[in-house]
């Protein structure tokens, strides 16, 4: 829990280079979760991660948007139904719905 919380805080850093590096670490984190990862047991953690990542996917910097989209492409495999549900609730708040729509297209059939 503490590891990913420290990484997520890095998304608020003023250095875009660091923020992109953080997305790489989070992508790796999601890719290393075992197939039998108990998402119901860690539901609150996943929800918090998805919510935070979706906020950062609306960053003014397109490179950050793309990097966070990449994290969610990997992370969404863990709980696609919840991710799609939450994307639907926030996409109207985003500057552009492009990455939200791409996530929905990617995961809607897996939900």
Tab-separated table of N, CA and C in Angstrom:
chain	number	residue	atom	x	y	z
A	1	UNK	N	0.834	-1.194	0.000
A	1	UNK	CA	0.000	0.000	0.000
A	1	UNK	C	0.880	1.259	0.000
A	2	UNK	N	1.867	1.311	0.861
A	2	UNK	CA	2.694	2.517	0.949
A	2	UNK	C	3.477	2.764	-0.332
A	3	UNK	N	3.929	1.688	-0.985
A	3	UNK	CA	4.718	1.849	-2.200
A	3	UNK	C	3.928	2.631	-3.250
A	4	UNK	N	2.729	2.172	-3.558
A	4	UNK	CA	1.984	2.843	-4.620
A	4	UNK	C	1.521	4.231	-4.192
A	5	UNK	N	1.267	4.431	-2.895
A	5	UNK	CA	0.862	5.773	-2.438
A	5	UNK	C	1.977	6.787	-2.678
A	6	UNK	N	3.222	6.371	-2.432
A	6	UNK	CA	4.350	7.283	-2.698
A	6	UNK	C	4.479	7.547	-4.189
A	7	UNK	N	4.274	6.540	-5.011
A	7	UNK	CA	4.359	6.729	-6.466
A	7	UNK	C	3.259	7.681	-6.940
A	8	UNK	N	2.052	7.476	-6.454
A	8	UNK	CA	0.928	8.304	-6.884
A	8	UNK	C	1.170	9.769	-6.508
A	9	UNK	N	1.757	10.006	-5.344
A	9	UNK	CA	2.073	11.389	-4.957
A	9	UNK	C	3.049	12.014	-5.956
A	10	UNK	N	3.885	11.198	-6.560
A	10	UNK	CA	4.823	11.697	-7.562
A	10	UNK	C	4.138	12.274	-8.795
A	11	UNK	N	2.887	11.906	-9.019
A	11	UNK	CA	2.147	12.470	-10.147
A	11	UNK	C	1.852	13.952	-9.956
A	12	UNK	N	1.961	14.427	-8.727
A	12	UNK	CA	1.730	15.846	-8.432
A	12	UNK	C	3.014	16.672	-8.498
A	13	UNK	N	4.138	16.032	-8.801
A	13	UNK	CA	5.423	16.735	-8.834
A	13	UNK	C	5.422	17.791	-9.938
A	14	UNK	N	6.250	18.807	-9.788
A	14	UNK	CA	6.328	19.865	-10.806
A	14	UNK	C	7.141	19.428	-12.022
A	15	UNK	N	7.917	18.365	-11.893
A	15	UNK	CA	8.738	17.869	-12.998
A	15	UNK	C	7.947	16.877	-13.851
A	16	UNK	N	7.703	17.247	-15.095
A	16	UNK	CA	6.989	16.338	-15.996
A	16	UNK	C	7.798	15.068	-16.245
A	17	UNK	N	9.114	15.191	-16.253
A	17	UNK	CA	9.968	14.019	-16.452
A	17	UNK	C	9.756	13.008	-15.322
A	18	UNK	N	9.697	13.497	-14.097
A	18	UNK	CA	9.448	12.613	-12.958
A	18	UNK	C	8.052	12.014	-13.054
A	19	UNK	N	7.094	12.810	-13.438
A	19	UNK	CA	5.711	12.322	-13.532
A	19	UNK	C	5.587	11.203	-14.546
A	20	UNK	N	6.277	11.341	-15.683
A	20	UNK	CA	6.260	10.274	-16.690
A	20	UNK	C	6.940	9.025	-16.124
A	21	UNK	N	8.036	9.210	-15.386
A	21	UNK	CA	8.723	8.069	-14.766
A	21	UNK	C	7.795	7.353	-13.778
A	22	UNK	N	7.020	8.111	-13.042
A	22	UNK	CA	6.071	7.522	-12.088
A	22	UNK	C	5.043	6.665	-12.829
A	23	UNK	N	4.594	7.130	-13.969
A	23	UNK	CA	3.620	6.323	-14.724
A	23	UNK	C	4.240	5.006	-15.158
A	24	UNK	N	5.523	5.032	-15.482
A	24	UNK	CA	6.202	3.780	-15.844
A	24	UNK	C	6.230	2.808	-14.679
A	25	UNK	N	6.514	3.328	-13.481
A	25	UNK	CA	6.540	2.478	-12.287
A	25	UNK	C	5.152	1.911	-11.994
A	26	UNK	N	4.128	2.731	-12.163
A	26	UNK	CA	2.763	2.253	-11.905
A	26	UNK	C	2.326	1.224	-12.940
A	27	UNK	N	2.743	1.393	-14.179
A	27	UNK	CA	2.434	0.398	-15.215
A	27	UNK	C	3.078	-0.936	-14.846
A	28	UNK	N	4.332	-0.869	-14.408
A	28	UNK	CA	5.024	-2.089	-13.988
A	28	UNK	C	4.318	-2.724	-12.798
A	29	UNK	N	3.913	-1.906	-11.840
A	29	UNK	CA	3.174	-2.407	-10.676
A	29	UNK	C	1.956	-3.214	-11.124
A	30	UNK	N	1.148	-2.641	-11.987
A	30	UNK	CA	-0.059	-3.343	-12.445
A	30	UNK	C	0.302	-4.606	-13.226
A	31	UNK	N	1.356	-4.538	-14.030
A	31	UNK	CA	1.714	-5.703	-14.852
A	31	UNK	C	2.221	-6.870	-14.011
A	32	UNK	N	2.693	-6.579	-12.804
A	32	UNK	CA	3.229	-7.632	-11.939
A	32	UNK	C	2.196	-8.233	-10.987
A	33	UNK	N	0.986	-7.709	-10.993
A	33	UNK	CA	-0.039	-8.297	-10.127
A	33	UNK	C	-0.334	-9.711	-10.617
A	34	UNK	N	-0.440	-10.663	-9.706
A	34	UNK	CA	-0.676	-12.052	-10.123
A	34	UNK	C	-2.086	-12.230	-10.697
A	35	UNK	N	-2.258	-13.244	-11.534
A	35	UNK	CA	-3.584	-13.496	-12.116
A	35	UNK	C	-4.669	-13.720	-11.064
A	36	UNK	N	-4.277	-14.228	-9.900
A	36	UNK	CA	-5.265	-14.480	-8.852
A	36	UNK	C	-5.359	-13.321	-7.854
A	37	UNK	N	-4.935	-12.112	-8.275
A	37	UNK	CA	-5.014	-10.926	-7.422
A	37	UNK	C	-6.454	-10.757	-6.956
A	38	UNK	N	-6.639	-10.623	-5.681
A	38	UNK	CA	-7.979	-10.580	-5.084
A	38	UNK	C	-8.495	-9.141	-5.083
A	39	UNK	N	-9.113	-8.739	-6.182
A	39	UNK	CA	-9.538	-7.341	-6.296
A	39	UNK	C	-10.611	-6.965	-5.285
A	40	UNK	N	-11.420	-7.909	-4.849
A	40	UNK	CA	-12.438	-7.579	-3.840
A	40	UNK	C	-11.780	-7.239	-2.503
A	41	UNK	N	-10.716	-7.937	-2.180
A	41	UNK	CA	-10.011	-7.678	-0.934
A	41	UNK	C	-9.323	-6.312	-0.961
A	42	UNK	N	-8.809	-5.939	-2.132
A	42	UNK	CA	-8.074	-4.674	-2.280
A	42	UNK	C	-8.884	-3.626	-3.038
A	43	UNK	N	-10.181	-3.772	-2.989
A	43	UNK	CA	-11.102	-2.909	-3.723
A	43	UNK	C	-10.856	-1.420	-3.481
A	44	UNK	N	-10.703	-1.020	-2.236
A	44	UNK	CA	-10.528	0.401	-1.911
A	44	UNK	C	-9.236	0.946	-2.537
A	45	UNK	N	-8.182	0.137	-2.540
A	45	UNK	CA	-6.916	0.570	-3.132
A	45	UNK	C	-7.054	0.757	-4.641
A	46	UNK	N	-7.689	-0.201	-5.293
A	46	UNK	CA	-7.881	-0.100	-6.740
A	46	UNK	C	-8.757	1.094	-7.096
A	47	UNK	N	-9.820	1.291	-6.351
A	47	UNK	CA	-10.701	2.423	-6.621
A	47	UNK	C	-9.940	3.739	-6.479
A	48	UNK	N	-9.144	3.853	-5.428
A	48	UNK	CA	-8.369	5.080	-5.210
A	48	UNK	C	-7.350	5.286	-6.334
A	49	UNK	N	-6.699	4.216	-6.742
A	49	UNK	CA	-5.736	4.330	-7.847
A	49	UNK	C	-6.427	4.766	-9.138
A	50	UNK	N	-7.508	4.117	-9.480
A	50	UNK	CA	-8.227	4.473	-10.704
A	50	UNK	C	-8.700	5.928	-10.654
A	51	UNK	N	-9.283	6.332	-9.527
A	51	UNK	CA	-9.780	7.711	-9.408
A	51	UNK	C	-8.641	8.712	-9.583
A	52	UNK	N	-7.531	8.465	-8.903
A	52	UNK	CA	-6.392	9.382	-8.981
A	52	UNK	C	-5.807	9.414	-10.388
A	53	UNK	N	-5.670	8.270	-10.994
A	53	UNK	CA	-5.114	8.226	-12.349
A	53	UNK	C	-6.021	8.941	-13.342
A	54	UNK	N	-7.329	8.795	-13.176
A	54	UNK	CA	-8.245	9.486	-14.093
A	54	UNK	C	-8.162	11.001	-13.932
A	55	UNK	N	-7.904	11.468	-12.739
A	55	UNK	CA	-7.700	12.914	-12.545
A	55	UNK	C	-6.473	13.357	-13.334
A	56	UNK	N	-5.396	12.592	-13.227
A	56	UNK	CA	-4.152	12.968	-13.904
A	56	UNK	C	-4.209	12.736	-15.412
A	57	UNK	N	-5.151	11.919	-15.867
A	57	UNK	CA	-5.304	11.731	-17.309
A	57	UNK	C	-5.895	12.994	-17.954
A	58	UNK	N	-6.360	13.922	-17.140
A	58	UNK	CA	-6.883	15.203	-17.635
A	58	UNK	C	-5.845	16.315	-17.475
A	59	UNK	N	-4.593	15.962	-17.323
A	59	UNK	CA	-3.516	16.938	-17.170
A	59	UNK	C	-3.432	17.833	-18.405
A	60	UNK	N	-3.031	19.088	-18.254
A	60	UNK	CA	-2.882	19.962	-19.425
A	60	UNK	C	-1.799	19.476	-20.396
A	61	UNK	N	-0.828	18.729	-19.893
A	61	UNK	CA	0.268	18.234	-20.725
A	61	UNK	C	-0.150	16.922	-21.390
A	62	UNK	N	-0.162	16.902	-22.723
A	62	UNK	CA	-0.615	15.710	-23.433
A	62	UNK	C	0.294	14.512	-23.187
A	63	UNK	N	1.577	14.744	-22.967
A	63	UNK	CA	2.488	13.635	-22.682
A	63	UNK	C	2.089	12.931	-21.374
A	64	UNK	N	1.639	13.700	-20.411
A	64	UNK	CA	1.178	13.115	-19.143
A	64	UNK	C	-0.132	12.366	-19.381
A	65	UNK	N	-1.027	12.957	-20.156
A	65	UNK	CA	-2.288	12.281	-20.474
A	65	UNK	C	-2.025	10.916	-21.104
A	66	UNK	N	-1.122	10.888	-22.084
A	66	UNK	CA	-0.803	9.636	-22.776
A	66	UNK	C	-0.158	8.628	-21.837
A	67	UNK	N	0.733	9.112	-20.979
A	67	UNK	CA	1.414	8.214	-20.050
A	67	UNK	C	0.425	7.610	-19.052
A	68	UNK	N	-0.484	8.425	-18.552
A	68	UNK	CA	-1.487	7.922	-17.601
A	68	UNK	C	-2.447	6.976	-18.309
A	69	UNK	N	-2.797	7.290	-19.532
A	69	UNK	CA	-3.625	6.369	-20.323
A	69	UNK	C	-2.943	5.003	-20.409
A	70	UNK	N	-1.633	4.998	-20.623
A	70	UNK	CA	-0.887	3.742	-20.675
A	70	UNK	C	-0.969	2.965	-19.370
A	71	UNK	N	-0.881	3.671	-18.255
A	71	UNK	CA	-1.020	3.015	-16.942
A	71	UNK	C	-2.403	2.383	-16.838
A	72	UNK	N	-3.426	3.129	-17.224
A	72	UNK	CA	-4.793	2.622	-17.102
A	72	UNK	C	-5.074	1.484	-18.081
A	73	UNK	N	-4.380	1.451	-19.206
A	73	UNK	CA	-4.518	0.312	-20.126
A	73	UNK	C	-4.047	-0.969	-19.449
A	74	UNK	N	-2.983	-0.863	-18.677
A	74	UNK	CA	-2.489	-2.032	-17.935
A	74	UNK	C	-3.328	-2.253	-16.685
A	75	UNK	N	-3.569	-1.205	-15.920
A	75	UNK	CA	-4.307	-1.328	-14.669
A	75	UNK	C	-5.759	-1.717	-14.859
A	76	UNK	N	-6.342	-1.334	-15.968
A	76	UNK	CA	-7.741	-1.646	-16.224
A	76	UNK	C	-8.006	-3.130	-16.395
A	77	UNK	N	-6.959	-3.888	-16.670
A	77	UNK	CA	-7.122	-5.344	-16.809
A	77	UNK	C	-7.522	-5.985	-15.487
A	78	UNK	N	-7.178	-5.333	-14.388
A	78	UNK	CA	-7.474	-5.883	-13.064
A	78	UNK	C	-8.973	-5.832	-12.773
A	79	UNK	N	-9.613	-4.711	-13.112
A	79	UNK	CA	-11.044	-4.545	-12.801
A	79	UNK	C	-11.694	-3.671	-13.877
A	80	UNK	N	-11.856	-4.211	-15.063
A	80	UNK	CA	-12.372	-3.403	-16.178
A	80	UNK	C	-13.762	-2.815	-15.940
A	81	UNK	N	-14.639	-3.545	-15.281
A	81	UNK	CA	-16.003	-3.045	-15.071
A	81	UNK	C	-15.999	-1.772	-14.231
A	82	UNK	N	-15.229	-1.780	-13.139
A	82	UNK	CA	-15.182	-0.580	-12.301
A	82	UNK	C	-14.532	0.573	-13.043
A	83	UNK	N	-13.452	0.294	-13.759
A	83	UNK	CA	-12.790	1.366	-14.493
A	83	UNK	C	-13.763	1.999	-15.484
A	84	UNK	N	-14.463	1.194	-16.249
A	84	UNK	CA	-15.422	1.741	-17.220
A	84	UNK	C	-16.512	2.555	-16.526
A	85	UNK	N	-17.002	2.044	-15.422
A	85	UNK	CA	-18.042	2.759	-14.675
A	85	UNK	C	-17.534	4.137	-14.236
A	86	UNK	N	-16.318	4.167	-13.729
A	86	UNK	CA	-15.781	5.439	-13.246
A	86	UNK	C	-15.423	6.380	-14.399
A	87	UNK	N	-14.908	5.837	-15.481
A	87	UNK	CA	-14.609	6.665	-16.656
A	87	UNK	C	-15.883	7.360	-17.123
A	88	UNK	N	-16.974	6.620	-17.157
A	88	UNK	CA	-18.259	7.196	-17.582
A	88	UNK	C	-18.671	8.370	-16.692
A	89	UNK	N	-18.358	8.284	-15.406
A	89	UNK	CA	-18.783	9.351	-14.497
A	89	UNK	C	-17.897	10.590	-14.572
A	90	UNK	N	-16.669	10.454	-15.090
A	90	UNK	CA	-15.761	11.614	-15.092
A	90	UNK	C	-15.444	12.171	-16.478
A	91	UNK	N	-15.756	11.439	-17.520
A	91	UNK	CA	-15.278	11.874	-18.841
A	91	UNK	C	-15.828	13.242	-19.260
A	92	UNK	N	-17.005	13.593	-18.805
A	92	UNK	CA	-17.552	14.905	-19.162
A	92	UNK	C	-16.783	16.050	-18.494
A	93	UNK	N	-15.976	15.741	-17.483
A	93	UNK	CA	-15.183	16.760	-16.804
A	93	UNK	C	-13.815	16.969	-17.460
A	94	UNK	N	-13.426	16.061	-18.325
A	94	UNK	CA	-12.105	16.140	-18.955
A	94	UNK	C	-12.088	17.168	-20.089
A	95	UNK	N	-10.917	17.741	-20.303
A	95	UNK	CA	-10.728	18.704	-21.393
A	95	UNK	C	-11.123	18.086	-22.724
A	96	UNK	N	-10.757	16.842	-22.882
A	96	UNK	CA	-11.089	16.081	-24.081
A	96	UNK	C	-11.471	14.680	-23.620
A	97	UNK	N	-12.430	14.100	-24.273
A	97	UNK	CA	-12.852	12.749	-23.885
A	97	UNK	C	-12.063	11.674	-24.631
A	98	UNK	N	-11.060	12.066	-25.410
A	98	UNK	CA	-10.319	11.130	-26.261
A	98	UNK	C	-9.835	9.897	-25.493
A	99	UNK	N	-9.066	10.091	-24.433
A	99	UNK	CA	-8.500	8.948	-23.719
A	99	UNK	C	-9.558	8.193	-22.925
A	100	UNK	N	-10.559	8.887	-22.450
A	100	UNK	CA	-11.675	8.206	-21.779
A	100	UNK	C	-12.391	7.292	-22.774
A	101	UNK	N	-12.654	7.814	-23.950
A	101	UNK	CA	-13.327	7.015	-24.979
A	101	UNK	C	-12.483	5.819	-25.396
A	102	UNK	N	-11.161	6.011	-25.465
A	102	UNK	CA	-10.270	4.905	-25.822
A	102	UNK	C	-10.285	3.825	-24.737
A	103	UNK	N	-10.298	4.237	-23.481
A	103	UNK	CA	-10.372	3.256	-22.398
A	103	UNK	C	-11.695	2.490	-22.446
A	104	UNK	N	-12.771	3.213	-22.671
A	104	UNK	CA	-14.079	2.540	-22.747
A	104	UNK	C	-14.112	1.554	-23.902
A	105	UNK	N	-13.570	1.940	-25.040
A	105	UNK	CA	-13.541	1.035	-26.197
A	105	UNK	C	-12.688	-0.196	-25.894
A	106	UNK	N	-11.614	-0.005	-25.180
A	106	UNK	CA	-10.706	-1.108	-24.862
A	106	UNK	C	-11.309	-2.093	-23.856
A	107	UNK	N	-12.004	-1.573	-22.848
A	107	UNK	CA	-12.432	-2.419	-21.736
A	107	UNK	C	-13.926	-2.711	-21.670
A	108	UNK	N	-14.732	-2.044	-22.412
A	108	UNK	CA	-16.174	-2.225	-22.286
A	108	UNK	C	-16.569	-3.695	-22.530
A	109	UNK	N	-15.980	-4.331	-23.505
A	109	UNK	CA	-16.327	-5.724	-23.787
A	109	UNK	C	-15.774	-6.699	-22.759
A	110	UNK	N	-14.750	-6.266	-21.992
A	110	UNK	CA	-14.176	-7.151	-20.969
A	110	UNK	C	-14.905	-7.053	-19.653
A	111	UNK	N	-15.804	-6.072	-19.524
A	111	UNK	CA	-16.464	-5.843	-18.226
A	111	UNK	C	-17.478	-6.903	-17.916
